[in-house]
Coordinates of C-alpha atoms in Angstrom, one line a residue:
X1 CA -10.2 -22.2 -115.2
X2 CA -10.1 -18.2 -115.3
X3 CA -13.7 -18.0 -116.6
X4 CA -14.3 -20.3 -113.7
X5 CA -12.4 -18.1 -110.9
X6 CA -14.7 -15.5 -112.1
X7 CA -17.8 -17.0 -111.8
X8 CA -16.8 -18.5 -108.3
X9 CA -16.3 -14.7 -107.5
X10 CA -19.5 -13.2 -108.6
X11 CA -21.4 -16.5 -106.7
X12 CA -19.7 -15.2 -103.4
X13 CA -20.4 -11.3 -103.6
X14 CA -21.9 -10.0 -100.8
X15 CA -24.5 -7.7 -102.6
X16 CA -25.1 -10.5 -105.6
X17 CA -26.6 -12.2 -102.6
X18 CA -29.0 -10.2 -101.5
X19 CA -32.8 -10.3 -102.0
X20 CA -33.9 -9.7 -105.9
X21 CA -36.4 -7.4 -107.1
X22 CA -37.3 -9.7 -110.1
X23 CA -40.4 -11.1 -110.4
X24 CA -41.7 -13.6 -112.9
X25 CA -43.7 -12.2 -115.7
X26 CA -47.5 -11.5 -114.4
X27 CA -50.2 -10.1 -116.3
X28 CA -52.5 -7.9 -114.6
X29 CA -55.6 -6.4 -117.3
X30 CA -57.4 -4.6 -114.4
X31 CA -55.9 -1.8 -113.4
X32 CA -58.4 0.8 -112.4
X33 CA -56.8 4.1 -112.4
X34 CA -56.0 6.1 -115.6
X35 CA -52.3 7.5 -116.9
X36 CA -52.1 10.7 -118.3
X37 CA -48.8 11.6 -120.2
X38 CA -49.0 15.6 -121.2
X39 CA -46.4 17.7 -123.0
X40 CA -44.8 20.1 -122.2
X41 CA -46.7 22.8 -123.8
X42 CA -49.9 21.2 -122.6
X43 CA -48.7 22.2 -118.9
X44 CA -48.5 25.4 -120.2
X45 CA -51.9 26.4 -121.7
X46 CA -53.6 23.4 -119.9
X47 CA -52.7 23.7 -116.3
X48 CA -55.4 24.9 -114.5
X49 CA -57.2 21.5 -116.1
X50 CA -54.5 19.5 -115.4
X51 CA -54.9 20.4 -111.5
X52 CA -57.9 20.0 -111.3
X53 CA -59.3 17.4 -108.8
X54 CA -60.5 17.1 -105.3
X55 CA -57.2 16.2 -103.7
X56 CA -53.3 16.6 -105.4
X57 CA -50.5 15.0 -104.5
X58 CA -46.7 14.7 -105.3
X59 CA -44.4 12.5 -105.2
X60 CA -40.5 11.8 -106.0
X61 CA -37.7 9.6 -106.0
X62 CA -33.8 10.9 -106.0
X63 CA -30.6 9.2 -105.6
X64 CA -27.5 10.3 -104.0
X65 CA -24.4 9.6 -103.1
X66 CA -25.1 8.8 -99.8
X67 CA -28.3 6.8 -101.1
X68 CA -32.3 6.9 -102.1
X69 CA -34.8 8.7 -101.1
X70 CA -38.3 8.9 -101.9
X71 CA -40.9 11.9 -100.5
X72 CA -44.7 12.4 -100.7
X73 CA -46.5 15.5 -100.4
X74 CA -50.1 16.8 -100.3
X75 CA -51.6 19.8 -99.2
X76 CA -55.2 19.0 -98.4
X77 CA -54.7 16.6 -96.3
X78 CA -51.3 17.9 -95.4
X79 CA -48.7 15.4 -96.0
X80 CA -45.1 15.2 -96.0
X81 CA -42.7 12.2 -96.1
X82 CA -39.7 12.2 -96.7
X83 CA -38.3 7.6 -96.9
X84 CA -34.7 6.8 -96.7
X85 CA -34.0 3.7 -99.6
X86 CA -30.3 3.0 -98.4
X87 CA -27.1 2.4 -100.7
X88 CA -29.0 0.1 -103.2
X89 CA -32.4 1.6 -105.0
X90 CA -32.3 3.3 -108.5
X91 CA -34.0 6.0 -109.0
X92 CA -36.7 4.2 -111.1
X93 CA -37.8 2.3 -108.1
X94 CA -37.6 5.6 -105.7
X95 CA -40.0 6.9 -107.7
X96 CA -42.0 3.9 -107.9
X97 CA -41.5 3.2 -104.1
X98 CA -42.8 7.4 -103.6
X99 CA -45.7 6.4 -105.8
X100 CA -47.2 3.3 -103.4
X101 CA -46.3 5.3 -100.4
X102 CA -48.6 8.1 -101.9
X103 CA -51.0 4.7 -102.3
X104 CA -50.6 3.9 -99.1
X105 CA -51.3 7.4 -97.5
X106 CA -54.6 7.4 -99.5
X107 CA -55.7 4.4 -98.2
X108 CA -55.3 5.8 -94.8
X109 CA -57.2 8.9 -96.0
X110 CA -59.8 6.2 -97.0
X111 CA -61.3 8.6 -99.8
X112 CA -64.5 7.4 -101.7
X113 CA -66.1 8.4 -104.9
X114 CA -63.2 11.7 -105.0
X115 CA -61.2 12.5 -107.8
X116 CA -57.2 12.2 -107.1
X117 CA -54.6 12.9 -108.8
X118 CA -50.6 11.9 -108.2
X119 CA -48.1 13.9 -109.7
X120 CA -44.9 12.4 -110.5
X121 CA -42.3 13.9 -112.7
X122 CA -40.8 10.0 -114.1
X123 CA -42.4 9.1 -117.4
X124 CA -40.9 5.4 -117.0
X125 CA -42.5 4.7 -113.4
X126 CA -45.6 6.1 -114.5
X127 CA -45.6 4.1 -118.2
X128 CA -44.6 1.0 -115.8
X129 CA -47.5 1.3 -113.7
X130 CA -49.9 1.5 -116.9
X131 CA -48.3 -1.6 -118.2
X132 CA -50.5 -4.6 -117.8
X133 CA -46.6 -7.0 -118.1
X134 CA -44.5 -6.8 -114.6
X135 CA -41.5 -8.0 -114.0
X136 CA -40.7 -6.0 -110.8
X137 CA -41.8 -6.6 -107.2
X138 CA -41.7 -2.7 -106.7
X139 CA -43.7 -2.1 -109.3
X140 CA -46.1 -5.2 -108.6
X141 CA -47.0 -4.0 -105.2
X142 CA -47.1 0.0 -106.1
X143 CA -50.3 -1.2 -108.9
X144 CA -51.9 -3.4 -106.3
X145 CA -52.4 -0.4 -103.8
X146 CA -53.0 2.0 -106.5
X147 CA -55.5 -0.6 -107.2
X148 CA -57.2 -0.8 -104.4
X149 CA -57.6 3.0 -104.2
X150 CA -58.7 3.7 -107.8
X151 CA -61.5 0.8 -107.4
X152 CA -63.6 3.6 -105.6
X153 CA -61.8 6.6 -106.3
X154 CA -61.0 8.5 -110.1
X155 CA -57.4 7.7 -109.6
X156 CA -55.2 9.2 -112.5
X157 CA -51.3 9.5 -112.1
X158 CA -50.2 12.1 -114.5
X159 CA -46.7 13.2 -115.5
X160 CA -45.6 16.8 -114.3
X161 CA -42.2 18.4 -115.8
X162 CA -40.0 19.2 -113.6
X163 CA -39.0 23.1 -112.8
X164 CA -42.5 24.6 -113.6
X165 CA -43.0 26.2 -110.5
X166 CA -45.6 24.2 -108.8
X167 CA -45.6 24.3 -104.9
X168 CA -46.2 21.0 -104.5
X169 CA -44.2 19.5 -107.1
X170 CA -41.1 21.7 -105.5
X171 CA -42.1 20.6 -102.0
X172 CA -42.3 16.5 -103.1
X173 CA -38.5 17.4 -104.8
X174 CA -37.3 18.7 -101.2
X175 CA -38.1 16.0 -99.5
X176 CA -36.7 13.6 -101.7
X177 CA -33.6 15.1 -101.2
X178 CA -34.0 15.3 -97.8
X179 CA -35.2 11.1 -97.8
X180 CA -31.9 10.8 -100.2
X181 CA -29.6 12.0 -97.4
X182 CA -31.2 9.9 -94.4
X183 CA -29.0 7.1 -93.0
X184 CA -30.9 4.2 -93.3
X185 CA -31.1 1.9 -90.8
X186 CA -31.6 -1.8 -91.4
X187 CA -30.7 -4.8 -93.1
X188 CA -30.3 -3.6 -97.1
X189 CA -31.6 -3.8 -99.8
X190 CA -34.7 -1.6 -98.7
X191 CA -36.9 -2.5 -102.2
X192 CA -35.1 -5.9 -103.4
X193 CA -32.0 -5.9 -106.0
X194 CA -32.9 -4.5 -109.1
X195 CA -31.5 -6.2 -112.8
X196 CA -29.6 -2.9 -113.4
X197 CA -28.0 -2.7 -110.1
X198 CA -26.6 -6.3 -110.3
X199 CA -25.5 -5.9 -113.9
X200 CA -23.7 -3.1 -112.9
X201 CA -22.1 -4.8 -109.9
X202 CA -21.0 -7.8 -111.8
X203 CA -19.3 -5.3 -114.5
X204 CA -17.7 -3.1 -111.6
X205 CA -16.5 -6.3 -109.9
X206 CA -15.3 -7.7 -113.5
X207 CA -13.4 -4.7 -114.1
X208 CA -11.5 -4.8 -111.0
X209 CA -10.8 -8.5 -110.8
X210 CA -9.2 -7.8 -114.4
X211 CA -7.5 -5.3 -113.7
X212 CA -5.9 -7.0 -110.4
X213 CA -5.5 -10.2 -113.2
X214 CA -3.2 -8.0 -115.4
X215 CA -1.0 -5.9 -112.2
X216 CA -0.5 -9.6 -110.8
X217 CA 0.8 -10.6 -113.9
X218 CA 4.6 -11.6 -113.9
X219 CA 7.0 -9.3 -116.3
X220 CA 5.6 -7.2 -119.4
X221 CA 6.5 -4.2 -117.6
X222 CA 6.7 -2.6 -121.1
X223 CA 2.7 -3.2 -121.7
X224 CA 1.8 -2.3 -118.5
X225 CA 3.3 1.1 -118.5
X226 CA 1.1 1.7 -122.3
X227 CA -2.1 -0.5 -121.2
X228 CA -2.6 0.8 -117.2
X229 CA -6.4 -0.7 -117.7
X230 CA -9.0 -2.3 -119.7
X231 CA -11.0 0.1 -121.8
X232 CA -14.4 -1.2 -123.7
X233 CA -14.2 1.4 -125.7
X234 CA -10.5 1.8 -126.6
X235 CA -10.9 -1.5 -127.8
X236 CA -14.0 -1.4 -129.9
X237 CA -11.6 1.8 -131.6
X238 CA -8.7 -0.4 -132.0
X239 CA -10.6 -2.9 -133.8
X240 CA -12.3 -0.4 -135.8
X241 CA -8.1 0.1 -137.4
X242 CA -7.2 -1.6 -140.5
X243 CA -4.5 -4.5 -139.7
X244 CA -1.5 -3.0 -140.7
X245 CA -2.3 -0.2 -138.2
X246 CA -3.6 -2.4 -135.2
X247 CA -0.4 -4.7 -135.5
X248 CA 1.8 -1.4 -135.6
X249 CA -0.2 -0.1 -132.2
X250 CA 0.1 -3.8 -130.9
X251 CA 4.1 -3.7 -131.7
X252 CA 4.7 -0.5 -130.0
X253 CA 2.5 -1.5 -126.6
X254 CA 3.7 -4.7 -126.1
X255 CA 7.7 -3.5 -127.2
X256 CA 7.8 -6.6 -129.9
X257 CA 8.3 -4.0 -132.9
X258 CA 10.6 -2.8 -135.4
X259 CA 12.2 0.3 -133.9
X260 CA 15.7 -0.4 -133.3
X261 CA 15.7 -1.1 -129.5
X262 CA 14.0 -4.8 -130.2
X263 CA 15.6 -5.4 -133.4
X264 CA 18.9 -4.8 -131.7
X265 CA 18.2 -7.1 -128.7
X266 CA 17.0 -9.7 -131.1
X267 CA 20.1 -9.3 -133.3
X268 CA 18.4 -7.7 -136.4
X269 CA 19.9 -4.5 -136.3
X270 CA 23.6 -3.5 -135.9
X271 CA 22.3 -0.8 -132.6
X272 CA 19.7 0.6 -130.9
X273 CA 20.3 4.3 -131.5
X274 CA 17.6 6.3 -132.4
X275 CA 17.3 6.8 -135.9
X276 CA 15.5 10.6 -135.4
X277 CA 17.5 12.1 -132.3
X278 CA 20.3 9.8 -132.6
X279 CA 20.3 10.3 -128.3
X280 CA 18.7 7.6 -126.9
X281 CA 18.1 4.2 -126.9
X282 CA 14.8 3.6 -130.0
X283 CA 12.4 2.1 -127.9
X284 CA 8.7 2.6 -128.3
X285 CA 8.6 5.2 -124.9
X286 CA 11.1 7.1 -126.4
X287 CA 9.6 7.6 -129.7
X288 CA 5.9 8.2 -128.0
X289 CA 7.0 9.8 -125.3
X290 CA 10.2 11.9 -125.1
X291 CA 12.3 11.6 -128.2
X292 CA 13.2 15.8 -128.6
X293 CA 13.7 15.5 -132.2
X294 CA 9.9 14.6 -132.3
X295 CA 8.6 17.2 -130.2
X296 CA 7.4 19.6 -133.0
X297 CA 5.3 16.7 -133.9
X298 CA 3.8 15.5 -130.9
X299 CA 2.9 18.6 -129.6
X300 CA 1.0 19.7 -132.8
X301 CA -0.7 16.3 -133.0
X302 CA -1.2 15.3 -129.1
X303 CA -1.2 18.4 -127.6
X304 CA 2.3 18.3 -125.6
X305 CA 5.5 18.4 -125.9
X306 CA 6.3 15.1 -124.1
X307 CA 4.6 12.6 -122.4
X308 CA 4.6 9.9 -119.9
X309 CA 3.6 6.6 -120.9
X310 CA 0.6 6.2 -119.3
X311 CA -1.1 9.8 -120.5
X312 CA -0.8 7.9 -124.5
X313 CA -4.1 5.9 -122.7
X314 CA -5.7 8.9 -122.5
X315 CA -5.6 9.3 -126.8
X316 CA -7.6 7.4 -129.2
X317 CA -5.6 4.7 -131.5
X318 CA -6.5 7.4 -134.9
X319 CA -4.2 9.6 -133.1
X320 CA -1.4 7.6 -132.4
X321 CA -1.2 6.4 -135.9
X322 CA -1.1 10.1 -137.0
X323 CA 1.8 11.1 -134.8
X324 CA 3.9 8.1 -136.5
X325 CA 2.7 8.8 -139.9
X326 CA 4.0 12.1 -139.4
X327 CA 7.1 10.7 -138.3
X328 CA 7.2 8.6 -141.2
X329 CA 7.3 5.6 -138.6
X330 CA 3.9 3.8 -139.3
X331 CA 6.0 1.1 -141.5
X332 CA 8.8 0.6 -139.3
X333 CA 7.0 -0.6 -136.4

């Protein structure tokens, strides 16, 4: 039923909805334009050849908090664009999206027989674009104008670094950041949902819905005060621990354990006191957290004196297992 609720869930989200970016796979073996991939130190020895063609432009794609932008520039003719992408573009199709509207501009130019060059400082849009394989309706469209511009031009989209000092290549990066910080205004998403985007909603979505799950939970205060979320990677850790040490971390975070708070309550042990400060009640918190008769201890191995329960998340399971090791508490719990 719960894997159900969840599916139920991610069916109704409002931006799972929205249009997709995915394409089925299409082959395309004529792409008439060229992709040139130079180092580094090629830019540096190799830069006046590099530049060298009858018209340059630039072109970039950023992405901010506020959203996407992409920007085009070119000095001869002189061009500047600056396209707001809204909430939902990555930068890989920003830069894509920057690319075709550098496509687009040409074929408004309506060049013939020149050699052009587009500058663009992603090495994934530009290896998409020289892929014959697309899977992408951004990318799709970007080779079919491209296309139709390289069939009578020397088209050749190379890959500049960025920060080399380049007018152009500076200019195209302003304006990105300028197209970034645009409102957009319009029905969303500007370029179609993209794979990454939705896997990343589901898992944000997930994430939340669990973590509502577990705070909705009757009772197990006790767990909830050690475990305030799911953590991917605390768990891949966890299970990384031999079992005598995972079912000693279990025992303290869910309380069912072997210090003398539990045993007491479950009539196993004569009290509850704690065996090291002889203070307090021996619960799990105490030990972890504030026993003062173990603050030597946790302060050398955690890095404080005392603790609330939730900053333990904060540790990895290795050093948990050291701090009651050093109590010489790993086989009582």
């Amino acid at each position: 039923m719960e894997h159900n609720r969840m599916l139920e869930g991610i069916e109704s989200h409002s931006v799972l909805g929205m249009v997709s970016d995915g394409l089925p796979v299409r082959i395309n073996l004529d792409l008439p334009y060229n992709i040139l991939l130079p180092g580094r130190d090629e830019w540096e020895w190799n830069k006046t050849d590099l530049l060298r063609a009858d018209s340059c432009w630039y072109t970039d794609g950023s992405k901010t908090p506020e959203g996407a932008g992409a920007r085009v520039y070119s000095r001869r003719p002189r061009v500047e664009i600056a396209d707001s992408l809204g909430q939902y573009a990555t930068v890989f199709q920003a830069e894509i999206h920057a690319i075709e509207l550098c496509g687009r501009e040409l074929e408004k130019w309506g060049p013939n027989r020149r050699s052009i060059k587009i500058f663009s400082d992603s090495q994934a849009a530009l290896k998409a674009l020289g892929s014959y394989r697309c899977t992408s309706k951004v990318v799709w469209n970007c080779q079919q104008t491209l296309s139709r511009v390289g069939r009578t031009n020397r088209l050749t989209l190379v890959w500049i670094p960025g920060h080399v000092g380049l007018k152009g290549n500076e200019a195209a990066d302003s304006l990105a950041r300028r197209g970034a910080t645009l409102e957009f205004i319009g029905p969303e998403p500007v370029l179609g949902l993209s794979y990454s985007t939705a896997r990343s909603v589901i898992r944000t979505w997930a994430e939340g819905d669990t973590l509502e799950y577990w705070r909705g939970l009757p009772g197990l205060t006790h767990s909830k005060r050690f475990i305030p979320s799911s953590s991917k990677t605390k768990s891949k850790k966890l299970l990384e621990l031999s079992r005598i040490n995972l079912r000693a971390l279990v025992g303290l975070y869910t309380g069912h354990c072997r210090l003398r708070h539990h045993m007491h309550r479950i009539g196993l042990a004569e009290d509850a006191e704690c065996r090291l400060c002889m203070e307090d009640d021996e619960t799990a918190e105490h030990v972890l957290c504030t026993c003062p008769a173990a603050d030597r201890t946790r302060f050398s191995i955690l890095g404080k004196v005392q603790l609330m329960p939730e900053d333990l998340d904060k540790y990895s399971p290795g050093k948990i297992i050291d701090f009651l090791k050093k109590l010489e508490l790993l086989g009582e719990v």
